[in-house]
Amino acid sequence: MSELNEKARESVIVLHQIIEKVFHGDGSYVPELLRHFSSDFTMITPGGKSMPLDEVAALFTRLTGGRQGVAITIEQCKVIARFGEEVAIQYHELQQQGENHTHRIALAVIDCGSTPPRWRYLQETMVVS
């Protein structure tokens, strides 16, 4: 596996570890979380809404502490394409909180030429059973 591919995979894991801490209530991680996104970051939610970085920042601030006990698991990271130092990576995200669980497939474009790697784009699709 190339170094850039490994950086992208590691970025997916690290970002979700930080998100889990924010969900558990540690708002001090929100600035660290936001450092992982480029200024032109866009997220497409499972419902199809396009969210620029400022809306994503507001979302994570609002969700701080809102999902106590949630566990996030990342599986099946697969590099789809590379463009210079940018990597398109697909992964499965599983969230479990008590009896409730969600499963989504996501595609992210990550600039692995920066430290930390900066996410430029994320699109999530819910998996329904």
CSV table of N, CA and C in Angstrom, one decimal:
chain,number,residue,atom,x,y,z
A,1,MET,N,0.8,-1.2,0.0
A,1,MET,CA,0.0,0.0,0.0
A,1,MET,C,0.9,1.2,0.0
A,2,SER,N,0.6,2.2,-0.8
A,2,SER,CA,1.4,3.4,-0.9
A,2,SER,C,1.2,4.3,0.4
A,3,GLU,N,2.2,5.1,0.6
A,3,GLU,CA,2.2,6.0,1.7
A,3,GLU,C,1.0,6.9,1.8
A,4,LEU,N,0.6,7.5,0.6
A,4,LEU,CA,-0.6,8.3,0.5
A,4,LEU,C,-1.9,7.5,0.9
A,5,ASN,N,-2.0,6.3,0.4
A,5,ASN,CA,-3.2,5.5,0.7
A,5,ASN,C,-3.3,5.2,2.2
A,6,GLU,N,-2.1,4.9,2.8
A,6,GLU,CA,-2.1,4.7,4.2
A,6,GLU,C,-2.5,5.9,5.0
A,7,LYS,N,-2.0,7.1,4.6
A,7,LYS,CA,-2.3,8.3,5.2
A,7,LYS,C,-3.8,8.6,5.2
A,8,ALA,N,-4.4,8.3,4.0
A,8,ALA,CA,-5.9,8.5,3.9
A,8,ALA,C,-6.6,7.6,4.8
A,9,ARG,N,-6.2,6.3,4.8
A,9,ARG,CA,-6.9,5.3,5.7
A,9,ARG,C,-6.8,5.8,7.2
A,10,GLU,N,-5.6,6.2,7.6
A,10,GLU,CA,-5.3,6.6,8.9
A,10,GLU,C,-6.2,7.9,9.3
A,11,SER,N,-6.3,8.8,8.3
A,11,SER,CA,-7.1,10.0,8.5
A,11,SER,C,-8.5,9.6,8.8
A,12,VAL,N,-9.1,8.7,8.1
A,12,VAL,CA,-10.5,8.3,8.3
A,12,VAL,C,-10.6,7.8,9.8
A,13,ILE,N,-9.7,7.0,10.2
A,13,ILE,CA,-9.8,6.4,11.6
A,13,ILE,C,-9.6,7.5,12.6
A,14,VAL,N,-8.6,8.4,12.5
A,14,VAL,CA,-8.3,9.4,13.4
A,14,VAL,C,-9.5,10.4,13.5
A,15,LEU,N,-10.0,10.8,12.4
A,15,LEU,CA,-11.1,11.8,12.3
A,15,LEU,C,-12.3,11.2,13.1
A,16,HIS,N,-12.6,9.9,12.9
A,16,HIS,CA,-13.8,9.4,13.6
A,16,HIS,C,-13.5,9.1,15.1
A,17,GLN,N,-12.3,9.0,15.5
A,17,GLN,CA,-12.0,8.9,16.9
A,17,GLN,C,-12.2,10.3,17.6
A,18,ILE,N,-11.9,11.3,16.9
A,18,ILE,CA,-12.1,12.7,17.4
A,18,ILE,C,-13.6,12.9,17.4
A,19,ILE,N,-14.4,12.6,16.4
A,19,ILE,CA,-15.8,12.8,16.3
A,19,ILE,C,-16.5,12.0,17.5
A,20,GLU,N,-16.0,10.8,17.8
A,20,GLU,CA,-16.5,10.1,18.9
A,20,GLU,C,-16.3,10.9,20.2
A,21,LYS,N,-15.2,11.5,20.4
A,21,LYS,CA,-14.9,12.3,21.6
A,21,LYS,C,-15.8,13.5,21.7
A,22,VAL,N,-16.1,14.1,20.6
A,22,VAL,CA,-17.0,15.2,20.6
A,22,VAL,C,-18.4,14.8,20.9
A,23,PHE,N,-18.9,13.7,20.3
A,23,PHE,CA,-20.2,13.1,20.6
A,23,PHE,C,-20.3,12.8,22.1
A,24,HIS,N,-19.2,12.3,22.7
A,24,HIS,CA,-19.2,12.0,24.2
A,24,HIS,C,-19.3,13.2,25.1
A,25,GLY,N,-19.0,14.4,24.5
A,25,GLY,CA,-19.2,15.6,25.3
A,25,GLY,C,-17.9,16.4,25.5
A,26,ASP,N,-16.8,16.1,24.9
A,26,ASP,CA,-15.6,16.9,25.0
A,26,ASP,C,-15.5,17.9,23.9
A,27,GLY,N,-16.1,19.1,24.1
A,27,GLY,CA,-16.1,20.1,23.2
A,27,GLY,C,-14.7,20.7,22.8
A,28,SER,N,-13.7,20.4,23.7
A,28,SER,CA,-12.4,20.9,23.4
A,28,SER,C,-11.8,20.3,22.2
A,29,TYR,N,-12.4,19.2,21.7
A,29,TYR,CA,-11.9,18.5,20.5
A,29,TYR,C,-12.5,19.1,19.2
A,30,VAL,N,-13.5,20.0,19.3
A,30,VAL,CA,-14.1,20.6,18.1
A,30,VAL,C,-13.1,21.3,17.2
A,31,PRO,N,-12.2,22.2,17.8
A,31,PRO,CA,-11.2,22.9,17.0
A,31,PRO,C,-10.3,21.9,16.3
A,32,GLU,N,-9.8,20.9,17.1
A,32,GLU,CA,-9.0,19.9,16.5
A,32,GLU,C,-9.7,19.2,15.3
A,33,LEU,N,-10.9,18.8,15.5
A,33,LEU,CA,-11.7,18.2,14.4
A,33,LEU,C,-11.7,19.1,13.2
A,34,LEU,N,-12.0,20.3,13.4
A,34,LEU,CA,-12.1,21.3,12.2
A,34,LEU,C,-10.8,21.5,11.5
A,35,ARG,N,-9.6,21.3,12.2
A,35,ARG,CA,-8.3,21.4,11.5
A,35,ARG,C,-8.1,20.3,10.4
A,36,HIS,N,-8.9,19.2,10.5
A,36,HIS,CA,-8.8,18.1,9.5
A,36,HIS,C,-9.6,18.4,8.2
A,37,PHE,N,-10.3,19.5,8.2
A,37,PHE,CA,-11.1,19.9,7.0
A,37,PHE,C,-10.4,21.1,6.2
A,38,SER,N,-10.5,21.0,4.9
A,38,SER,CA,-10.0,22.2,4.1
A,38,SER,C,-11.0,23.3,4.2
A,39,SER,N,-10.6,24.5,3.9
A,39,SER,CA,-11.5,25.6,3.9
A,39,SER,C,-12.7,25.5,2.9
A,40,ASP,N,-12.5,24.7,1.9
A,40,ASP,CA,-13.5,24.5,0.8
A,40,ASP,C,-14.3,23.2,1.0
A,41,PHE,N,-14.2,22.6,2.2
A,41,PHE,CA,-14.8,21.3,2.5
A,41,PHE,C,-16.3,21.4,2.2
A,42,THR,N,-16.8,20.3,1.6
A,42,THR,CA,-18.3,20.1,1.5
A,42,THR,C,-18.7,18.7,1.9
A,43,MET,N,-19.7,18.6,2.7
A,43,MET,CA,-20.3,17.3,3.0
A,43,MET,C,-21.7,17.2,2.4
A,44,ILE,N,-21.9,16.0,1.8
A,44,ILE,CA,-23.3,15.7,1.3
A,44,ILE,C,-23.8,14.7,2.3
A,45,THR,N,-24.9,15.1,3.0
A,45,THR,CA,-25.5,14.3,4.0
A,45,THR,C,-26.2,13.1,3.4
A,46,PRO,N,-26.6,12.1,4.2
A,46,PRO,CA,-27.4,11.0,3.7
A,46,PRO,C,-28.7,11.4,3.1
A,47,GLY,N,-29.2,12.5,3.6
A,47,GLY,CA,-30.5,13.1,3.0
A,47,GLY,C,-30.3,13.9,1.8
A,48,GLY,N,-29.0,14.1,1.3
A,48,GLY,CA,-28.8,14.8,0.1
A,48,GLY,C,-28.5,16.3,0.3
A,49,LYS,N,-28.4,16.8,1.5
A,49,LYS,CA,-28.1,18.2,1.7
A,49,LYS,C,-26.6,18.5,1.6
A,50,SER,N,-26.3,19.5,0.9
A,50,SER,CA,-24.9,20.0,0.8
A,50,SER,C,-24.5,20.9,1.9
A,51,MET,N,-23.5,20.6,2.7
A,51,MET,CA,-23.1,21.5,3.8
A,51,MET,C,-21.7,21.9,3.7
A,52,PRO,N,-21.5,23.3,3.6
A,52,PRO,CA,-20.1,23.8,3.6
A,52,PRO,C,-19.5,23.7,5.0
A,53,LEU,N,-18.2,24.0,5.1
A,53,LEU,CA,-17.5,23.9,6.4
A,53,LEU,C,-18.2,24.6,7.5
A,54,ASP,N,-18.6,25.8,7.3
A,54,ASP,CA,-19.2,26.6,8.4
A,54,ASP,C,-20.5,25.9,9.0
A,55,GLU,N,-21.3,25.2,8.2
A,55,GLU,CA,-22.4,24.5,8.6
A,55,GLU,C,-22.0,23.2,9.4
A,56,VAL,N,-20.9,22.6,8.8
A,56,VAL,CA,-20.4,21.3,9.5
A,56,VAL,C,-19.9,21.7,10.9
A,57,ALA,N,-19.2,22.8,11.0
A,57,ALA,CA,-18.7,23.3,12.3
A,57,ALA,C,-19.8,23.5,13.3
A,58,ALA,N,-20.9,24.2,12.8
A,58,ALA,CA,-22.0,24.4,13.7
A,58,ALA,C,-22.7,23.1,14.1
A,59,LEU,N,-22.7,22.2,13.2
A,59,LEU,CA,-23.3,20.9,13.5
A,59,LEU,C,-22.6,20.2,14.6
A,60,PHE,N,-21.3,20.1,14.5
A,60,PHE,CA,-20.5,19.4,15.5
A,60,PHE,C,-20.5,20.1,16.8
A,61,THR,N,-20.6,21.4,16.8
A,61,THR,CA,-20.7,22.2,18.0
A,61,THR,C,-22.0,21.9,18.7
A,62,ARG,N,-23.1,21.8,17.9
A,62,ARG,CA,-24.4,21.5,18.4
A,62,ARG,C,-24.5,20.1,18.9
A,63,LEU,N,-23.8,19.1,18.3
A,63,LEU,CA,-23.9,17.7,18.7
A,63,LEU,C,-22.9,17.4,19.8
A,64,THR,N,-22.1,18.3,20.3
A,64,THR,CA,-21.2,18.0,21.4
A,64,THR,C,-22.0,17.5,22.6
A,65,GLY,N,-21.6,16.3,23.0
A,65,GLY,CA,-22.3,15.7,24.2
A,65,GLY,C,-23.6,15.1,23.8
A,66,GLY,N,-24.1,15.2,22.6
A,66,GLY,CA,-25.4,14.7,22.2
A,66,GLY,C,-25.5,13.2,22.0
A,67,ARG,N,-24.4,12.5,22.0
A,67,ARG,CA,-24.5,11.1,21.7
A,67,ARG,C,-23.6,10.3,22.7
A,68,GLN,N,-23.9,10.5,23.9
A,68,GLN,CA,-23.1,9.9,25.0
A,68,GLN,C,-23.1,8.4,24.8
A,69,GLY,N,-21.9,7.7,24.9
A,69,GLY,CA,-21.9,6.3,24.8
A,69,GLY,C,-21.8,5.7,23.3
A,70,VAL,N,-21.9,6.6,22.3
A,70,VAL,CA,-21.9,6.1,21.0
A,70,VAL,C,-20.5,5.5,20.7
A,71,ALA,N,-20.5,4.4,19.9
A,71,ALA,CA,-19.2,3.8,19.5
A,71,ALA,C,-19.2,3.8,18.0
A,72,ILE,N,-18.2,4.3,17.4
A,72,ILE,CA,-18.0,4.4,15.9
A,72,ILE,C,-16.9,3.4,15.5
A,73,THR,N,-17.3,2.6,14.5
A,73,THR,CA,-16.4,1.6,14.0
A,73,THR,C,-16.2,1.9,12.5
A,74,ILE,N,-15.0,1.9,12.0
A,74,ILE,CA,-14.7,2.1,10.6
A,74,ILE,C,-14.2,0.8,10.0
A,75,GLU,N,-14.8,0.4,8.9
A,75,GLU,CA,-14.5,-0.9,8.2
A,75,GLU,C,-14.3,-0.7,6.7
A,76,GLN,N,-13.7,-1.6,6.1
A,76,GLN,CA,-13.6,-1.7,4.6
A,76,GLN,C,-13.1,-0.5,3.9
A,77,CYS,N,-12.1,0.1,4.5
A,77,CYS,CA,-11.5,1.3,3.8
A,77,CYS,C,-10.9,0.8,2.4
A,78,LYS,N,-11.3,1.5,1.4
A,78,LYS,CA,-10.8,1.1,0.0
A,78,LYS,C,-10.5,2.4,-0.8
A,79,VAL,N,-9.3,2.5,-1.2
A,79,VAL,CA,-8.9,3.6,-2.1
A,79,VAL,C,-9.6,3.4,-3.4
A,80,ILE,N,-10.3,4.4,-3.9
A,80,ILE,CA,-11.0,4.4,-5.2
A,80,ILE,C,-10.1,5.0,-6.3
A,81,ALA,N,-9.5,6.1,-6.0
A,81,ALA,CA,-8.6,6.8,-7.0
A,81,ALA,C,-7.7,7.8,-6.2
A,82,ARG,N,-6.6,8.1,-7.0
A,82,ARG,CA,-5.7,9.1,-6.5
A,82,ARG,C,-5.5,10.2,-7.6
A,83,PHE,N,-5.3,11.4,-7.1
A,83,PHE,CA,-5.1,12.6,-8.0
A,83,PHE,C,-4.0,13.4,-7.4
A,84,GLY,N,-2.8,13.2,-7.8
A,84,GLY,CA,-1.6,13.9,-7.2
A,84,GLY,C,-1.6,13.4,-5.7
A,85,GLU,N,-1.7,14.3,-4.8
A,85,GLU,CA,-1.7,14.0,-3.4
A,85,GLU,C,-3.1,13.9,-2.7
A,86,GLU,N,-4.1,13.9,-3.6
A,86,GLU,CA,-5.5,13.7,-3.1
A,86,GLU,C,-5.9,12.3,-3.3
A,87,VAL,N,-6.6,11.7,-2.3
A,87,VAL,CA,-7.0,10.3,-2.3
A,87,VAL,C,-8.5,10.3,-2.2
A,88,ALA,N,-9.2,9.6,-3.1
A,88,ALA,CA,-10.6,9.3,-2.9
A,88,ALA,C,-10.7,7.9,-2.2
A,89,ILE,N,-11.4,7.9,-1.1
A,89,ILE,CA,-11.4,6.7,-0.3
A,89,ILE,C,-12.9,6.4,0.2
A,90,GLN,N,-13.3,5.1,0.0
A,90,GLN,CA,-14.6,4.7,0.4
A,90,GLN,C,-14.4,3.9,1.7
A,91,TYR,N,-15.4,4.0,2.6
A,91,TYR,CA,-15.3,3.3,3.9
A,91,TYR,C,-16.8,3.1,4.4
A,92,HIS,N,-16.9,2.1,5.3
A,92,HIS,CA,-18.1,1.8,6.0
A,92,HIS,C,-18.0,2.4,7.4
A,93,GLU,N,-19.0,3.1,7.8
A,93,GLU,CA,-19.1,3.7,9.2
A,93,GLU,C,-20.2,3.1,9.9
A,94,LEU,N,-19.9,2.5,11.0
A,94,LEU,CA,-21.0,1.9,11.9
A,94,LEU,C,-21.0,2.6,13.2
A,95,GLN,N,-22.2,3.1,13.6
A,95,GLN,CA,-22.4,3.8,14.8
A,95,GLN,C,-23.4,3.0,15.7
A,96,GLN,N,-23.0,2.7,16.9
A,96,GLN,CA,-23.9,2.0,17.8
A,96,GLN,C,-24.0,2.8,19.2
A,97,GLN,N,-25.2,2.9,19.6
A,97,GLN,CA,-25.5,3.6,20.9
A,97,GLN,C,-26.6,2.8,21.5
A,98,GLY,N,-26.2,2.0,22.5
A,98,GLY,CA,-27.2,1.1,23.1
A,98,GLY,C,-27.8,0.1,22.0
A,99,GLU,N,-29.1,0.1,21.9
A,99,GLU,CA,-29.7,-0.8,21.0
A,99,GLU,C,-29.8,-0.1,19.6
A,100,ASN,N,-29.5,1.1,19.5
A,100,ASN,CA,-29.6,1.8,18.2
A,100,ASN,C,-28.3,1.7,17.4
A,101,HIS,N,-28.4,1.5,16.1
A,101,HIS,CA,-27.2,1.4,15.3
A,101,HIS,C,-27.5,1.9,13.9
A,102,THR,N,-26.5,2.5,13.3
A,102,THR,CA,-26.6,3.0,11.9
A,102,THR,C,-25.4,2.5,11.1
A,103,HIS,N,-25.6,2.3,9.9
A,103,HIS,CA,-24.5,1.9,9.0
A,103,HIS,C,-24.6,2.8,7.7
A,104,ARG,N,-23.4,3.4,7.4
A,104,ARG,CA,-23.4,4.2,6.2
A,104,ARG,C,-22.1,3.9,5.5
A,105,ILE,N,-22.2,4.1,4.2
A,105,ILE,CA,-21.1,4.0,3.3
A,105,ILE,C,-20.7,5.4,2.9
A,106,ALA,N,-19.4,5.7,3.0
A,106,ALA,CA,-19.0,7.1,2.7
A,106,ALA,C,-17.9,7.1,1.7
A,107,LEU,N,-17.8,8.2,1.0
A,107,LEU,CA,-16.7,8.5,0.0
A,107,LEU,C,-16.2,9.8,0.4
A,108,ALA,N,-14.9,9.8,0.6
A,108,ALA,CA,-14.2,11.1,1.0
A,108,ALA,C,-13.0,11.3,0.0
A,109,VAL,N,-12.8,12.6,-0.2
A,109,VAL,CA,-11.6,13.1,-0.9
A,109,VAL,C,-10.7,13.8,0.1
A,110,ILE,N,-9.5,13.3,0.3
A,110,ILE,CA,-8.6,13.8,1.3
A,110,ILE,C,-7.3,14.2,0.7
A,111,ASP,N,-6.9,15.5,1.0
A,111,ASP,CA,-5.6,16.0,0.6
A,111,ASP,C,-4.5,15.4,1.5
A,112,CYS,N,-3.8,14.4,1.1
A,112,CYS,CA,-2.8,13.8,2.0
A,112,CYS,C,-1.4,14.5,1.9
A,113,GLY,N,-1.3,15.6,1.2
A,113,GLY,CA,-0.1,16.3,1.1
A,113,GLY,C,0.1,17.3,2.3
A,114,SER,N,-1.0,17.5,3.1
A,114,SER,CA,-0.9,18.4,4.2
A,114,SER,C,-0.8,17.6,5.5
A,115,THR,N,-0.5,18.3,6.6
A,115,THR,CA,-0.4,17.7,7.9
A,115,THR,C,-1.3,18.6,8.9
A,116,PRO,N,-2.4,18.0,9.4
A,116,PRO,CA,-2.9,16.7,9.2
A,116,PRO,C,-3.5,16.7,7.8
A,117,PRO,N,-3.8,15.5,7.2
A,117,PRO,CA,-4.5,15.4,5.9
A,117,PRO,C,-5.8,16.2,6.0
A,118,ARG,N,-6.1,16.9,5.0
A,118,ARG,CA,-7.3,17.8,5.0
A,118,ARG,C,-8.4,17.2,4.1
A,119,TRP,N,-9.5,17.0,4.7
A,119,TRP,CA,-10.7,16.5,4.0
A,119,TRP,C,-11.3,17.6,3.1
A,120,ARG,N,-11.5,17.3,1.8
A,120,ARG,CA,-12.1,18.3,0.9
A,120,ARG,C,-13.5,18.0,0.6
A,121,TYR,N,-13.9,16.7,0.7
A,121,TYR,CA,-15.3,16.3,0.3
A,121,TYR,C,-15.7,15.0,1.0
A,122,LEU,N,-16.9,14.9,1.4
A,122,LEU,CA,-17.5,13.7,2.0
A,122,LEU,C,-18.9,13.6,1.6
A,123,GLN,N,-19.2,12.4,1.1
A,123,GLN,CA,-20.6,12.0,0.8
A,123,GLN,C,-21.0,10.8,1.5
A,124,GLU,N,-22.1,10.8,2.2
A,124,GLU,CA,-22.5,9.6,3.0
A,124,GLU,C,-23.9,9.1,2.5
A,125,THR,N,-24.0,7.8,2.5
A,125,THR,CA,-25.2,7.1,2.1
A,125,THR,C,-25.6,6.1,3.2
A,126,MET,N,-26.8,6.2,3.6
A,126,MET,CA,-27.3,5.3,4.7
A,126,MET,C,-27.5,3.9,4.1
A,127,VAL,N,-27.1,2.9,4.8
A,127,VAL,CA,-27.4,1.5,4.4
A,127,VAL,C,-28.7,1.1,5.2
A,128,VAL,N,-29.7,0.6,4.5
A,128,VAL,CA,-30.9,0.2,5.2
A,128,VAL,C,-31.0,-1.3,5.1
A,129,SER,N,-31.4,-1.9,6.2
A,129,SER,CA,-31.5,-3.4,6.3
A,129,SER,C,-32.8,-3.9,5.6
